[in-house]
Tab-separated table of C-alpha atoms and ligand atoms in Angstrom:
chain	number	residue	atom	x	y	z
A	1	MET	CA	-52.800	53.603	-206.327
A	2	VAL	CA	-50.302	54.183	-203.511
A	3	ILE	CA	-51.024	52.310	-200.266
A	4	LEU	CA	-49.558	53.148	-196.871
A	5	GLY	CA	-49.079	49.975	-194.800
A	6	ILE	CA	-48.828	49.978	-191.002
A	7	GLU	CA	-47.762	46.930	-188.942
A	8	THR	CA	-47.393	46.798	-185.140
A	9	SER	CA	-48.816	43.396	-184.188
A	10	CYS	CA	-45.808	42.207	-182.181
A	11	ASP	CA	-42.325	43.680	-181.716
A	12	ASP	CA	-41.555	45.210	-185.125
A	13	THR	CA	-42.764	48.685	-186.023
A	14	GLY	CA	-43.363	48.670	-189.767
A	15	ILE	CA	-44.393	51.447	-192.145
A	16	ALA	CA	-44.336	50.983	-195.913
A	17	LEU	CA	-45.472	52.590	-199.133
A	18	ILE	CA	-46.303	50.435	-202.112
A	19	GLU	CA	-47.589	51.359	-205.529
A	20	GLY	CA	-50.052	48.977	-207.131
A	21	GLY	CA	-51.005	48.818	-210.772
A	22	SER	CA	-52.048	46.360	-213.453
A	23	GLN	CA	-48.681	44.585	-213.185
A	24	GLY	CA	-48.907	44.077	-209.405
A	25	CYS	CA	-47.187	45.967	-206.582
A	26	ARG	CA	-43.892	47.814	-206.312
A	27	ILE	CA	-42.344	48.711	-202.959
A	28	LEU	CA	-41.548	52.447	-202.665
A	29	SER	CA	-40.288	52.236	-199.086
A	30	ASN	CA	-40.421	49.598	-196.361
A	31	ILE	CA	-39.208	50.694	-192.916
A	32	VAL	CA	-38.935	48.180	-190.076
A	33	SER	CA	-37.780	49.211	-186.618
A	34	SER	CA	-36.836	46.111	-184.632
A	35	GLN	CA	-37.164	45.880	-180.849
A	36	ILE	CA	-34.960	42.812	-180.405
A	37	LYS	CA	-32.551	44.658	-178.076
A	38	ILE	CA	-35.413	45.649	-175.763
A	39	HIS	CA	-36.898	42.159	-175.438
A	40	ALA	CA	-33.759	39.979	-175.642
A	41	PRO	CA	-32.925	40.276	-171.908
A	42	TYR	CA	-36.378	38.818	-171.108
A	43	GLY	CA	-36.079	35.938	-173.598
A	44	GLY	CA	-39.350	36.934	-175.312
A	45	VAL	CA	-41.595	39.866	-176.175
A	46	VAL	CA	-42.891	41.932	-173.214
A	47	PRO	CA	-46.204	43.368	-174.490
A	48	ASN	CA	-46.178	46.684	-172.614
A	49	LEU	CA	-42.546	47.396	-173.489
A	50	ALA	CA	-43.402	46.592	-177.110
A	51	ALA	CA	-46.306	49.047	-177.092
A	52	ARG	CA	-44.140	51.780	-175.585
A	53	ALA	CA	-41.448	51.241	-178.216
A	54	HIS	CA	-44.064	51.275	-181.029
A	55	LEU	CA	-45.307	54.633	-179.691
A	56	GLU	CA	-41.794	56.062	-179.821
A	57	ASN	CA	-40.896	54.578	-183.211
A	58	ILE	CA	-44.009	54.886	-185.280
A	59	LYS	CA	-43.812	58.576	-186.198
A	60	PRO	CA	-40.105	58.513	-187.146
A	61	CYS	CA	-40.815	55.377	-189.217
A	62	LEU	CA	-43.646	57.155	-191.041
A	63	GLU	CA	-41.438	60.182	-191.740
A	64	LYS	CA	-38.674	57.960	-193.083
A	65	ALA	CA	-41.092	55.958	-195.242
A	66	LEU	CA	-42.544	59.164	-196.748
A	67	ARG	CA	-39.082	60.626	-197.315
A	68	LEU	CA	-37.725	57.496	-199.001
A	69	GLY	CA	-40.929	56.724	-200.890
A	70	PHE	CA	-41.790	60.175	-202.191
A	71	ARG	CA	-38.627	62.219	-201.483
A	72	ASN	CA	-40.853	64.585	-199.499
A	73	ARG	CA	-43.189	64.186	-196.595
A	74	SER	CA	-46.403	64.772	-198.464
A	75	SER	CA	-49.293	62.393	-197.999
A	76	LYS	CA	-51.060	63.592	-201.136
A	77	LYS	CA	-50.398	60.552	-203.307
A	78	ILE	CA	-51.610	58.037	-200.714
A	79	GLY	CA	-54.915	56.505	-201.774
A	80	LEU	CA	-55.467	54.023	-198.944
A	81	ILE	CA	-54.176	53.282	-195.442
A	82	ALA	CA	-53.860	49.568	-194.594
A	83	VAL	CA	-53.273	48.556	-190.988
A	84	THR	CA	-52.853	45.248	-189.158
A	85	ILE	CA	-55.819	44.772	-186.821
A	86	GLY	CA	-54.912	41.270	-185.544
A	87	PRO	CA	-54.009	38.651	-184.551
A	88	GLY	CA	-51.262	39.838	-182.221
A	89	LEU	CA	-50.559	41.499	-178.887
A	90	ILE	CA	-53.326	43.925	-178.009
A	91	PRO	CA	-51.070	46.685	-176.554
A	92	SER	CA	-49.027	46.577	-179.772
A	93	LEU	CA	-52.017	46.371	-182.127
A	94	LEU	CA	-53.677	49.347	-180.445
A	95	VAL	CA	-50.725	51.608	-181.236
A	96	GLY	CA	-50.823	50.840	-184.969
A	97	THR	CA	-54.602	50.875	-185.346
A	98	ASN	CA	-55.022	54.158	-183.474
A	99	PHE	CA	-52.154	55.754	-185.385
A	100	ALA	CA	-53.746	54.619	-188.672
A	101	LYS	CA	-57.153	55.914	-187.619
A	102	ALA	CA	-55.704	59.292	-186.663
A	103	LEU	CA	-53.954	59.541	-190.044
A	104	ALA	CA	-57.118	58.504	-191.906
A	105	TYR	CA	-59.085	61.160	-190.042
A	106	ALA	CA	-56.505	63.916	-190.419
A	107	TRP	CA	-55.666	63.173	-194.064
A	108	GLN	CA	-59.221	62.199	-195.027
A	109	LYS	CA	-58.112	58.887	-196.540
A	110	PRO	CA	-59.910	55.527	-196.646
A	111	ILE	CA	-58.600	52.879	-194.270
A	112	MET	CA	-58.654	49.089	-194.376
A	113	GLY	CA	-58.027	46.633	-191.520
A	114	ILE	CA	-55.809	43.690	-192.516
A	115	ASN	CA	-55.278	40.308	-190.890
A	116	HIS	CA	-51.590	39.811	-190.079
A	117	ILE	CA	-51.573	36.236	-191.453
A	118	GLU	CA	-53.113	37.488	-194.672
A	119	GLY	CA	-50.252	39.983	-194.827
A	120	HIS	CA	-47.683	37.168	-194.514
A	121	ILE	CA	-49.400	35.300	-197.364
A	122	TYR	CA	-49.436	38.400	-199.580
A	123	ALA	CA	-45.703	38.953	-199.106
A	124	ASN	CA	-45.573	36.363	-201.905
A	125	TRP	CA	-47.160	38.845	-204.312
A	126	LEU	CA	-44.451	41.453	-203.648
A	127	ASN	CA	-41.967	39.549	-205.763
A	128	PRO	CA	-42.107	41.233	-209.200
A	129	ALA	CA	-41.441	37.869	-210.868
A	130	SER	CA	-44.166	36.040	-208.969
A	131	GLN	CA	-46.646	33.996	-210.970
A	132	ILE	CA	-49.223	32.607	-208.610
A	133	ASP	CA	-52.027	30.502	-210.018
A	134	PHE	CA	-55.000	29.296	-207.998
A	135	PRO	CA	-55.715	26.988	-206.295
A	136	ALA	CA	-52.641	27.803	-204.248
A	137	LEU	CA	-51.444	26.368	-200.962
A	138	CYS	CA	-49.607	28.517	-198.437
A	139	LEU	CA	-47.648	27.248	-195.450
A	140	VAL	CA	-47.589	30.098	-192.921
A	141	VAL	CA	-44.880	29.528	-190.315
A	142	SER	CA	-44.279	32.331	-187.818
A	143	GLY	CA	-43.685	32.905	-184.120
A	144	GLY	CA	-47.402	32.650	-183.368
A	145	HIS	CA	-48.838	30.512	-186.167
A	146	THR	CA	-48.292	27.352	-188.187
A	147	GLN	CA	-51.081	26.984	-190.700
A	148	LEU	CA	-51.697	25.324	-194.046
A	149	ILE	CA	-54.060	27.554	-195.980
A	150	LEU	CA	-55.685	26.746	-199.310
A	151	MET	CA	-56.499	29.753	-201.510
A	152	LYS	CA	-59.028	29.415	-204.289
A	153	GLY	CA	-58.730	33.085	-205.231
A	154	HIS	CA	-57.763	36.422	-203.695
A	155	GLY	CA	-59.126	36.601	-200.153
A	156	LYS	CA	-60.682	33.108	-200.402
A	157	TYR	CA	-59.152	30.940	-197.720
A	158	LYS	CA	-59.711	27.470	-196.367
A	159	LEU	CA	-57.742	26.477	-193.288
A	160	LEU	CA	-56.586	22.893	-193.896
A	161	GLY	CA	-54.618	22.443	-190.702
A	162	GLN	CA	-52.680	24.199	-187.985
A	163	THR	CA	-50.564	23.561	-184.938
A	164	ARG	CA	-52.332	22.105	-181.933
A	165	ASP	CA	-49.815	23.632	-179.517
A	166	ASP	CA	-46.586	25.584	-180.201
A	167	ALA	CA	-46.004	27.362	-183.493
A	168	ALA	CA	-42.895	26.398	-185.474
A	169	GLY	CA	-41.190	29.748	-184.704
A	170	GLU	CA	-42.105	29.413	-181.034
A	171	ALA	CA	-40.400	25.979	-181.003
A	172	PHE	CA	-37.249	27.531	-182.507
A	173	ASP	CA	-37.358	30.286	-179.843
A	174	LYS	CA	-37.889	27.838	-176.963
A	175	VAL	CA	-35.178	25.426	-178.097
A	176	ALA	CA	-32.751	28.358	-178.464
A	177	LYS	CA	-33.627	29.409	-174.915
A	178	LEU	CA	-32.902	25.979	-173.456
A	179	LEU	CA	-29.602	25.905	-175.338
A	180	ASN	CA	-28.804	29.374	-173.926
A	181	LEU	CA	-28.545	30.867	-177.393
A	182	GLY	CA	-30.611	34.031	-176.865
A	183	TYR	CA	-33.639	35.574	-178.562
A	184	PRO	CA	-35.077	35.321	-181.182
A	185	GLY	CA	-34.133	31.694	-181.606
A	186	GLY	CA	-34.811	31.004	-185.288
A	187	PRO	CA	-31.899	32.931	-186.808
A	188	ILE	CA	-29.436	31.689	-184.123
A	189	ILE	CA	-30.476	28.021	-184.387
A	190	SER	CA	-30.206	28.158	-188.176
A	191	GLN	CA	-26.688	29.646	-187.901
A	192	LYS	CA	-25.585	26.951	-185.433
A	193	ALA	CA	-27.232	24.255	-187.568
A	194	LYS	CA	-24.964	25.140	-190.501
A	195	LYS	CA	-22.044	23.641	-188.583
A	196	GLY	CA	-23.966	20.644	-187.249
A	197	ASN	CA	-25.034	17.205	-188.430
A	198	PRO	CA	-28.832	16.984	-188.952
A	199	ARG	CA	-28.698	13.217	-188.356
A	200	ALA	CA	-26.637	13.409	-185.155
A	201	PHE	CA	-29.685	12.894	-182.932
A	202	ASP	CA	-32.848	10.988	-183.713
A	203	LEU	CA	-35.608	13.414	-182.732
A	204	PRO	CA	-39.365	12.777	-183.193
A	205	ARG	CA	-41.305	13.931	-186.268
A	206	PRO	CA	-44.652	14.642	-184.546
A	207	MET	CA	-47.982	13.904	-186.228
A	208	LEU	CA	-46.454	12.718	-189.486
A	209	LYS	CA	-48.786	9.785	-189.739
A	210	THR	CA	-52.035	11.441	-188.636
A	211	ASN	CA	-54.787	11.642	-191.191
A	212	ASP	CA	-55.014	15.448	-191.172
A	213	PHE	CA	-52.936	18.531	-191.861
A	214	ASP	CA	-52.355	19.561	-188.243
A	215	PHE	CA	-48.997	19.985	-186.570
A	216	SER	CA	-47.595	19.721	-183.045
A	217	PHE	CA	-44.211	20.984	-181.907
A	218	SER	CA	-44.343	20.993	-178.107
A	219	GLY	CA	-43.333	17.289	-177.866
A	220	LEU	CA	-40.345	17.903	-180.108
A	221	LYS	CA	-39.268	20.786	-177.877
A	222	THR	CA	-39.557	18.512	-174.807
A	223	ALA	CA	-37.511	15.823	-176.603
A	224	VAL	CA	-34.750	18.416	-177.103
A	225	LEU	CA	-34.995	19.368	-173.418
A	226	TYR	CA	-34.411	15.743	-172.328
A	227	LEU	CA	-31.635	15.372	-174.884
A	228	VAL	CA	-29.862	18.438	-173.470
A	229	LYS	CA	-30.323	17.121	-169.905
A	230	ARG	CA	-28.827	13.752	-170.882
A	231	GLN	CA	-25.929	15.522	-172.564
A	232	HIS	CA	-25.274	17.574	-169.426
A	233	GLN	CA	-25.249	14.419	-167.269
A	234	GLY	CA	-22.831	12.694	-169.613
A	235	LEU	CA	-20.334	15.543	-169.690
A	236	SER	CA	-16.855	14.616	-168.603
A	237	LEU	CA	-13.368	16.009	-168.390
A	238	ARG	CA	-11.218	15.093	-171.341
A	239	TYR	CA	-7.645	15.890	-172.246
A	240	SER	CA	-7.220	18.475	-174.987
A	241	PRO	CA	-3.901	18.035	-176.794
A	242	SER	CA	-4.082	21.558	-178.257
A	243	LYS	CA	-4.645	23.172	-174.855
A	244	LYS	CA	-2.388	20.646	-173.111
A	245	ASP	CA	-4.916	20.528	-170.311
A	246	CYS	CA	-8.128	18.843	-169.234
A	247	ILE	CA	-11.298	20.605	-170.414
A	248	LEU	CA	-14.985	20.045	-169.706
A	249	GLU	CA	-16.785	18.742	-172.797
A	250	THR	CA	-19.537	21.027	-174.021
A	251	VAL	CA	-23.069	20.182	-175.125
A	252	PRO	CA	-23.008	19.645	-178.931
A	253	VAL	CA	-25.099	22.723	-179.683
A	254	SER	CA	-24.570	22.672	-183.448
A	255	ASP	CA	-25.587	19.012	-183.803
A	256	ILE	CA	-28.641	19.502	-181.584
A	257	SER	CA	-29.621	22.636	-183.551
A	258	ALA	CA	-29.231	20.863	-186.892
A	259	SER	CA	-31.150	17.778	-185.727
A	260	PHE	CA	-33.983	19.876	-184.286
A	261	GLN	CA	-34.180	22.095	-187.372
A	262	GLN	CA	-34.320	19.044	-189.647
A	263	ALA	CA	-37.129	17.474	-187.598
A	264	VAL	CA	-39.215	20.660	-187.984
A	265	ILE	CA	-38.425	20.913	-191.707
A	266	ASP	CA	-39.311	17.260	-192.359
A	267	VAL	CA	-42.749	17.629	-190.779
A	268	LEU	CA	-43.488	20.927	-192.529
A	269	ILE	CA	-42.486	19.578	-195.940
A	270	ILE	CA	-44.227	16.217	-195.715
A	271	LYS	CA	-47.554	17.754	-194.617
A	272	THR	CA	-47.347	20.535	-197.211
A	273	ILE	CA	-46.667	18.133	-200.079
A	274	LYS	CA	-49.465	15.829	-198.904
A	275	ALA	CA	-51.953	18.734	-198.844
A	276	ALA	CA	-50.732	20.041	-202.209
A	277	LYS	CA	-51.329	16.619	-203.788
A	278	GLU	CA	-54.727	16.143	-202.196
A	279	TYR	CA	-55.997	19.552	-203.307
A	280	LYS	CA	-54.185	19.454	-206.677
A	281	VAL	CA	-52.802	22.961	-206.236
A	282	LYS	CA	-51.059	24.902	-208.979
A	283	THR	CA	-48.818	26.921	-206.642
A	284	VAL	CA	-47.155	26.157	-203.315
A	285	MET	CA	-46.159	29.190	-201.221
A	286	LEU	CA	-44.169	29.684	-198.057
A	287	SER	CA	-44.459	32.641	-195.667
A	288	GLY	CA	-43.950	33.944	-192.118
A	289	GLY	CA	-40.767	34.502	-190.114
A	290	VAL	CA	-39.667	30.843	-190.215
A	291	ALA	CA	-39.784	31.018	-194.033
A	292	ALA	CA	-36.569	33.055	-193.663
A	293	ASN	CA	-34.871	29.752	-192.774
A	294	GLN	CA	-32.477	28.927	-195.623
A	295	GLU	CA	-32.672	25.155	-195.175
A	296	LEU	CA	-36.477	25.170	-195.134
A	297	ARG	CA	-36.482	27.314	-198.293
A	298	ARG	CA	-34.010	25.065	-200.089
A	299	GLN	CA	-35.583	21.770	-199.075
A	300	MET	CA	-39.172	22.889	-199.702
A	301	GLU	CA	-38.275	24.113	-203.179
A	302	GLN	CA	-36.557	20.805	-203.919
A	303	ALA	CA	-39.493	18.769	-202.597
A	304	VAL	CA	-42.036	20.716	-204.683
A	305	LYS	CA	-39.916	20.196	-207.815
A	306	LYS	CA	-39.521	16.498	-207.116
A	307	GLU	CA	-42.988	15.602	-205.868
A	308	LEU	CA	-45.248	18.047	-207.696
A	309	SER	CA	-44.065	18.336	-211.251
A	310	LYS	CA	-47.009	20.541	-212.285
A	311	ALA	CA	-46.965	23.009	-209.362
A	312	LYS	CA	-44.919	26.193	-209.107
A	313	PHE	CA	-43.086	27.165	-205.946
A	314	GLN	CA	-43.127	30.703	-204.594
A	315	MET	CA	-41.585	32.316	-201.527
A	316	PRO	CA	-40.997	35.943	-200.469
A	317	GLU	CA	-37.548	37.506	-200.332
A	318	ILE	CA	-35.981	36.723	-196.938
A	319	LYS	CA	-36.442	40.250	-195.577
A	320	LEU	CA	-40.156	40.128	-196.460
A	321	CYS	CA	-40.737	36.885	-194.512
A	322	THR	CA	-40.464	38.459	-191.076
A	323	ASP	CA	-42.934	41.151	-189.971
A	324	ASN	CA	-43.100	44.223	-192.210
A	325	ALA	CA	-45.718	46.658	-193.461
A	326	ALA	CA	-45.217	46.162	-197.218
A	327	MET	CA	-46.947	42.771	-196.926
A	328	ILE	CA	-49.907	44.438	-195.154
A	329	ALA	CA	-50.216	46.994	-197.957
A	330	SER	CA	-49.921	44.182	-200.530
A	331	ALA	CA	-52.829	42.291	-198.935
A	332	ALA	CA	-54.893	45.490	-199.036
A	333	PHE	CA	-54.083	46.010	-202.726
A	334	TYR	CA	-55.351	42.567	-203.730
A	335	LYS	CA	-58.379	42.740	-201.439
A	336	LYS	CA	-59.506	46.227	-202.303
A	337	GLY	CA	-62.935	46.697	-203.755
A	338	PRO	CA	-65.589	49.400	-203.711
A	339	ALA	CA	-67.240	48.003	-200.586
A	340	LEU	CA	-64.038	47.727	-198.615
A	341	LEU	CA	-62.892	51.202	-199.589
A	342	LYS	CA	-65.944	52.657	-197.899
A	343	GLN	CA	-64.733	51.272	-194.570
A	344	ASN	CA	-64.071	54.360	-192.473
A	345	TRP	CA	-61.792	54.907	-189.532
A	346	LEU	CA	-64.507	54.459	-186.910
A	347	LYS	CA	-65.029	50.832	-187.946
A	348	ILE	CA	-61.399	49.760	-187.507
A	349	LYS	CA	-60.936	47.717	-184.319
A	350	ALA	CA	-57.949	45.746	-183.059
A	351	ASP	CA	-58.653	42.081	-182.300
A	352	ALA	CA	-55.928	39.968	-180.665
A	353	ASN	CA	-57.577	36.711	-181.763
A	354	LEU	CA	-58.652	37.600	-185.282
A	355	THR	CA	-58.783	34.566	-187.586
A	356	ILE	CA	-58.141	34.568	-191.290
A	357	LEU	CA	-61.353	32.840	-192.155
A	358	GLY	CA	-64.190	35.300	-191.742
A	359	LYS	CA	-66.977	32.858	-192.396
A	360	VAL	CA	-65.237	29.851	-190.925
A	361	PHE	CA	-64.929	26.721	-192.930
A	362	ARG	CA	-62.493	24.467	-191.211
A	363	ASN	CA	-62.001	20.752	-191.661
A	364	ARG	CA	-63.541	18.932	-188.753
A	365	HIS	CA	-61.087	17.522	-186.299
A	366	PRO	CA	-61.088	13.793	-187.101
A	367	GLU	CA	-60.834	12.614	-183.498
A	368	THR	CA	-63.220	15.010	-181.748
A	369	ASN	CA	-65.509	15.766	-184.709
A	370	ASN	CA	-65.783	19.419	-183.691
B	401	KG4	O1	-43.493	36.381	-188.754
B	401	KG4	P1	-42.631	36.800	-187.636
B	401	KG4	O2	-41.626	37.887	-187.893
B	401	KG4	O3	-43.483	37.258	-186.409
B	401	KG4	C1	-44.683	36.616	-186.075
B	401	KG4	O4	-45.705	36.894	-186.728
B	401	KG4	O5	-44.605	35.747	-185.156
B	401	KG4	O6	-41.893	35.479	-187.132
B	401	KG4	C2	-41.005	35.497	-186.079
B	401	KG4	C3	-40.546	34.074	-185.847
B	401	KG4	C4	-39.688	33.916	-184.604
B	401	KG4	O7	-40.180	32.817	-183.867
B	401	KG4	C5	-38.310	33.649	-185.145
B	401	KG4	O8	-37.512	32.824	-184.307
B	401	KG4	C6	-38.629	32.959	-186.461
B	401	KG4	O9	-39.740	33.634	-186.959
B	401	KG4	N1	-37.502	33.048	-187.409
B	401	KG4	C7	-36.839	31.970	-187.884
B	401	KG4	C8	-35.796	32.468	-188.704
B	401	KG4	N2	-35.878	33.831	-188.720
B	401	KG4	C9	-36.939	34.167	-187.924
B	401	KG4	N3	-37.013	30.661	-187.654
B	401	KG4	C10	-36.162	29.791	-188.244
B	401	KG4	N4	-35.145	30.189	-189.024
B	401	KG4	C11	-34.911	31.498	-189.286
B	401	KG4	N5	-33.903	31.869	-190.052
B	402	ZN	ZN1	-45.749	37.801	-188.366
């Protein structure tokens, strides 16, 4: 079965072809057209500009995916079209869903709507060496979400906890903005952090001691803001022997980046390990754009080995952590069933606030009991 994946939930236009069989999925082509250059001057994604760029990019991406995947442009071998229907930016989602519906109608193919978060989780199944046993725990960390999701089987999710304010990726983006590092912040902060000392500044580890699996990152971001302000106030002229002149000291960007990154990593790891122990999971997985962070990958793997001797650790290849369409096709492959395949193009609707849970079962909030 060959599945065509389509992803346009935010600012990446993704089209992919994967082939699924008894051994799992194989990527035939995975095209991602990034819009970073368009949005960087604004310091964040501008929804209408994103939609316009998706409209321009989506057909060339499809042509490239067909050419690389099949060496011709034929759609004959495609058995299913899988498209992200939410959560995300509505102008962006509408481009992908309508494009997918038009293809399904014109090519007479079945179509399946996929939740973007589910796609991030299923990026873990794209690794040919992956061995994922249930129950599995997945930490999804992206620009819009930070969630701990327990999986008892394919498509069976229980949301254990999530951020109460900013997502982890959003915190990286906002901290990069206040350090004048540009957009998107995650990759730049992680580069700067390589040269910095993660213990240089004592930043808060929010919600570590709460009796739940929720997160909060907005306070940490504010702590960095005050730290930067204090640094600015304390700047002074000092003599530089190499330049033989007085220079203005600069804010220690690398140390701040490393300290901030470590605070985020500490919270993510401690809560993930706690949930993995409580639910006695057999596999711990990582996914979403922030899972591309090398330090998070390294430290999470180490922590799982040390703290959970019986659990396996699984994470997608770095390029499959950020938004792409192969992960959407992968989710469709593992979810497909006779009922779902009957879903026709008229039933596919974009939903900006789609949740992963379907029939919601969420732990009650301990303080509010709702
Ligand atoms: O999953 P994704 O591509 O899009 C969403 O679904 O949001 O995630 C994008 C987020 C951005 O906030 C970006 O700053 C963050 O992932 N990110 C990283 C890294 N690479 C991307 N955060 C930390 N370290 C990275 N290396
Ligand atoms: Zn994403």
